[in-house]
């Protein structure tokens, strides 16, 4: 790809920090925190700081289509880098119809102006799916269909970032019966890099971290679904703190049983962690406070294609009531995990039964008589 580049006369990221009253030390702390988020080795962390100190801020245009604004809500809660640092210091945000002060024709004119100045060099960020039938008539913003807007703005972009499962894979709008004929960004943009940051919503630091990485190094290494491997290289299950209970066959079997109270594995309650690639178990949410499994609910698999239509959220993977989504095959490791999960669950039930039997045979138990 051509590197995302600045509009004319944009300051470097370091200059932008300084213009906004931040010291060089704050800039370096920002770089260190971002490098840590991206798990960069020391040498690349130094390159990141060097690039951000010398490269001017690139222009970013952010379009929202068929979505719930949850992805942007998530982005506003990024702790490191914060959204403020991102939009005031790291990028030049030329258009976002929720965050920008301008409205109506002046907003559209500002977008066209930014596109003209940075043609071929700006980054396009998209959240939401795009309906295709009737020339895109099911989603119209500012008198222009989402379909036409995407095609128009993508034409001059260096790269496109699809934020959230709706933009990445069609998400909820595409769910059966897909009444508006919604498709994902990658179904329409085929002549330039598309980076998918899936999740419903995505973890905010994944959005900000990916933007910074793209600006500094270009397109990161992607998985088969075009997701950055640094954030989507492991399953939730690979890094889940409840994994030791899974390995011992200790499972909660209802949301208020002894297993649930003890914090045992949620596999039997339908957790899709073994087949879901995301960073929730390590990065967590709200600045690393917690994530769904830590709050007692299994993973729903929201960062995988077709998660809404795959099957039953509350039955274990081993029951086969969770399909492979939009035709793609589950990764071998995931299938193996599900099979192992089934075996572990059976072993766990046997152990639980043995414990129950032992307890009912105890001389003090009423049924032991
Ligand atoms: S099945 Fe779910 S709760 Fe259990 S260890 Fe795996 S990810 Fe964690
Ligand atoms: S734990 Fe699973 S369902 Fe929940 S946000 Fe993470 S990937 Fe999505």
Coordinates of N, CA and C in Angstrom, one line a residue, residues 4 10-17 20 22 26-27 30-31 33-34 37-38 48 52 55-62 71-96 99 123-126 161 163 197 203-216 231:
X4 N 0.0 5.6 4.7 CA -0.9 6.7 5.0 C -0.1 7.9 5.2
X10 N 0.6 19.5 7.8 CA 0.2 18.9 9.1 C 1.5 18.8 9.9
X11 N 1.4 19.1 11.2 CA 2.6 19.0 12.1 C 2.9 17.5 12.3
X12 N 4.1 17.2 12.8 CA 4.3 15.8 13.2 C 3.6 15.5 14.5
X13 N 3.5 14.2 14.8 CA 2.8 13.8 16.0 C 3.4 14.5 17.3
X14 N 4.8 14.5 17.3 CA 5.5 15.2 18.4 C 5.1 16.7 18.5
X15 N 5.2 17.3 17.3 CA 4.9 18.7 17.3 C 3.5 19.0 17.8
X16 N 2.6 18.1 17.4 CA 1.2 18.3 17.8 C 1.0 18.1 19.3
X17 N 1.7 17.2 19.9 CA 1.7 17.1 21.3 C 2.2 18.4 22.0
X20 N -0.1 21.3 21.8 CA -1.3 21.2 22.7 C -0.9 21.2 24.1
X22 N 1.7 19.5 25.7 CA 2.3 18.3 26.3 C 3.8 18.4 26.1
X26 N 5.9 13.5 27.9 CA 4.6 12.9 27.8 C 4.5 12.1 26.5
X27 N 5.0 12.7 25.4 CA 5.0 12.1 24.1 C 5.7 10.7 24.2
X30 N 3.6 8.2 26.0 CA 2.6 7.8 25.1 C 3.1 6.7 24.1
X31 N 4.3 6.9 23.6 CA 4.9 6.0 22.7 C 5.2 4.7 23.4
X33 N 3.7 3.4 26.1 CA 2.5 2.7 26.4 C 1.9 2.1 25.2
X34 N 2.0 2.8 24.0 CA 1.5 2.2 22.8 C 2.3 1.0 22.3
X37 N 1.3 -1.9 24.4 CA 0.0 -2.4 23.9 C 0.2 -3.3 22.7
X38 N 1.1 -2.9 21.8 CA 1.3 -3.6 20.6 C 2.3 -4.7 20.7
X48 N 9.0 3.2 16.6 CA 7.7 3.8 16.7 C 7.8 5.2 17.1
X52 N 6.9 8.6 15.0 CA 5.8 9.5 15.4 C 6.4 10.9 15.6
X55 N 7.1 11.9 11.5 CA 6.1 11.9 10.5 C 4.9 12.8 10.8
X56 N 4.5 13.6 9.8 CA 3.3 14.4 10.1 C 2.0 13.6 10.3
X57 N 1.1 14.2 11.0 CA -0.1 13.5 11.3 C -0.9 13.2 10.0
X58 N -1.4 12.0 9.8 CA -2.2 11.7 8.6 C -3.6 12.0 8.8
X59 N -4.3 12.2 7.7 CA -5.7 12.5 7.7 C -6.5 11.3 7.8
X60 N -7.5 11.3 8.7 CA -8.4 10.2 8.9 C -9.8 10.6 8.7
X61 N -10.6 9.9 7.9 CA -12.0 10.1 7.6 C -12.7 8.9 8.2
X62 N -13.7 9.2 9.1 CA -14.4 8.1 9.8 C -15.9 8.1 9.3
X71 N -19.5 1.0 18.5 CA -18.1 0.9 18.3 C -17.5 2.3 18.6
X72 N -18.2 3.4 18.3 CA -17.6 4.7 18.6 C -17.7 4.9 20.1
X73 N -18.8 4.5 20.7 CA -18.9 4.5 22.2 C -17.7 3.8 22.8
X74 N -17.4 2.7 22.3 CA -16.2 1.9 22.8 C -14.9 2.7 22.6
X75 N -14.8 3.3 21.4 CA -13.5 4.1 21.1 C -13.4 5.2 22.1
X76 N -14.5 5.9 22.5 CA -14.4 7.0 23.4 C -13.9 6.6 24.8
X77 N -13.9 5.3 25.0 CA -13.4 4.8 26.4 C -12.0 4.2 26.3
X78 N -11.3 4.5 25.2 CA -9.9 4.0 25.2 C -9.0 4.7 26.2
X79 N -8.3 3.9 27.0 CA -7.5 4.5 28.0 C -6.0 4.7 27.6
X80 N -5.5 3.9 26.7 CA -4.1 4.1 26.2 C -3.9 3.5 24.9
X81 N -3.8 4.3 23.8 CA -3.9 5.8 23.8 C -5.4 6.2 24.1
X82 N -5.5 7.4 24.7 CA -6.9 7.9 24.8 C -7.4 8.4 23.5
X83 N -8.7 8.6 23.4 CA -9.3 9.1 22.2 C -8.8 10.5 22.0
X84 N -8.6 11.3 23.1 CA -8.2 12.7 23.0 C -6.8 12.8 22.3
X85 N -5.9 11.9 22.8 CA -4.6 11.9 22.2 C -4.7 11.5 20.7
X86 N -5.5 10.5 20.5 CA -5.6 10.1 19.1 C -6.1 11.2 18.1
X87 N -7.2 11.8 18.5 CA -7.7 12.8 17.5 C -7.1 14.2 17.6
X88 N -6.5 14.5 18.8 CA -5.9 15.8 18.8 C -4.4 15.8 18.5
X89 N -3.8 14.7 18.7 CA -2.3 14.7 18.5 C -1.8 13.7 17.4
X90 N -2.5 12.6 17.3 CA -1.9 11.5 16.4 C -2.4 11.6 15.0
X91 N -3.7 11.9 14.9 CA -4.3 11.9 13.5 C -5.0 13.3 13.3
X92 N -5.2 13.6 12.1 CA -6.0 14.7 11.8 C -7.4 14.2 11.4
X93 N -8.4 14.2 12.3 CA -9.7 13.6 12.1 C -10.5 14.6 11.3
X94 N -10.6 14.4 10.0 CA -11.3 15.3 9.1 C -12.8 15.2 9.1
X95 N -13.3 14.0 9.4 CA -14.8 13.8 9.4 C -15.2 12.7 10.3
X96 N -16.1 12.9 11.1 CA -16.9 11.9 11.9 C -18.2 12.5 12.3
X99 N -18.7 12.9 16.2 CA -17.7 13.7 17.1 C -17.5 15.1 16.6
X123 N -6.4 7.7 5.6 CA -7.0 6.5 6.1 C -8.5 6.6 6.3
X124 N -9.2 5.6 5.8 CA -10.7 5.6 5.9 C -11.0 4.6 7.0
X125 N -11.7 5.1 8.0 CA -12.2 4.2 9.1 C -13.7 4.1 8.9
X126 N -14.3 2.8 8.9 CA -15.7 2.6 8.7 C -16.2 1.8 9.9
X161 N -9.9 0.8 7.5 CA -10.0 0.1 8.7 C -11.5 -0.1 9.0
X163 N -14.1 -1.1 11.5 CA -14.2 -1.2 13.0 C -15.5 -1.9 13.4
X197 N -11.1 -4.9 12.4 CA -11.0 -4.9 13.9 C -12.4 -5.4 14.4
X203 N -12.6 -4.0 21.3 CA -11.9 -3.4 22.5 C -11.3 -2.0 22.0
X204 N -11.6 -0.9 22.8 CA -11.2 0.4 22.3 C -9.7 0.5 22.0
X205 N -8.8 -0.1 22.9 CA -7.4 0.0 22.7 C -6.9 -0.7 21.4
X206 N -7.7 -1.7 20.9 CA -7.4 -2.4 19.7 C -7.6 -1.4 18.5
X207 N -8.6 -0.5 18.6 CA -8.9 0.5 17.6 C -7.7 1.5 17.6
X208 N -7.5 2.1 18.7 CA -6.5 3.2 18.8 C -5.1 2.6 18.5
X209 N -4.8 1.4 19.0 CA -3.4 0.8 18.8 C -3.2 0.5 17.4
X210 N -4.3 0.0 16.7 CA -4.1 -0.4 15.3 C -3.9 0.8 14.4
X211 N -4.6 1.9 14.8 CA -4.5 3.1 14.0 C -3.0 3.6 14.1
X212 N -2.5 3.6 15.3 CA -1.1 4.1 15.6 C -0.1 3.2 14.8
X213 N -0.4 1.9 14.9 CA 0.6 1.0 14.2 C 0.6 1.2 12.7
X214 N -0.6 1.4 12.1 CA -0.7 1.6 10.7 C 0.0 2.9 10.3
X215 N -0.1 3.9 11.1 CA 0.6 5.2 10.8 C 2.1 5.0 10.9
X216 N 2.5 4.2 11.8 CA 4.0 4.1 12.0 C 4.7 3.1 11.1
X231 N -3.5 -8.7 18.0 CA -4.7 -8.7 18.9 C -5.6 -9.9 18.7

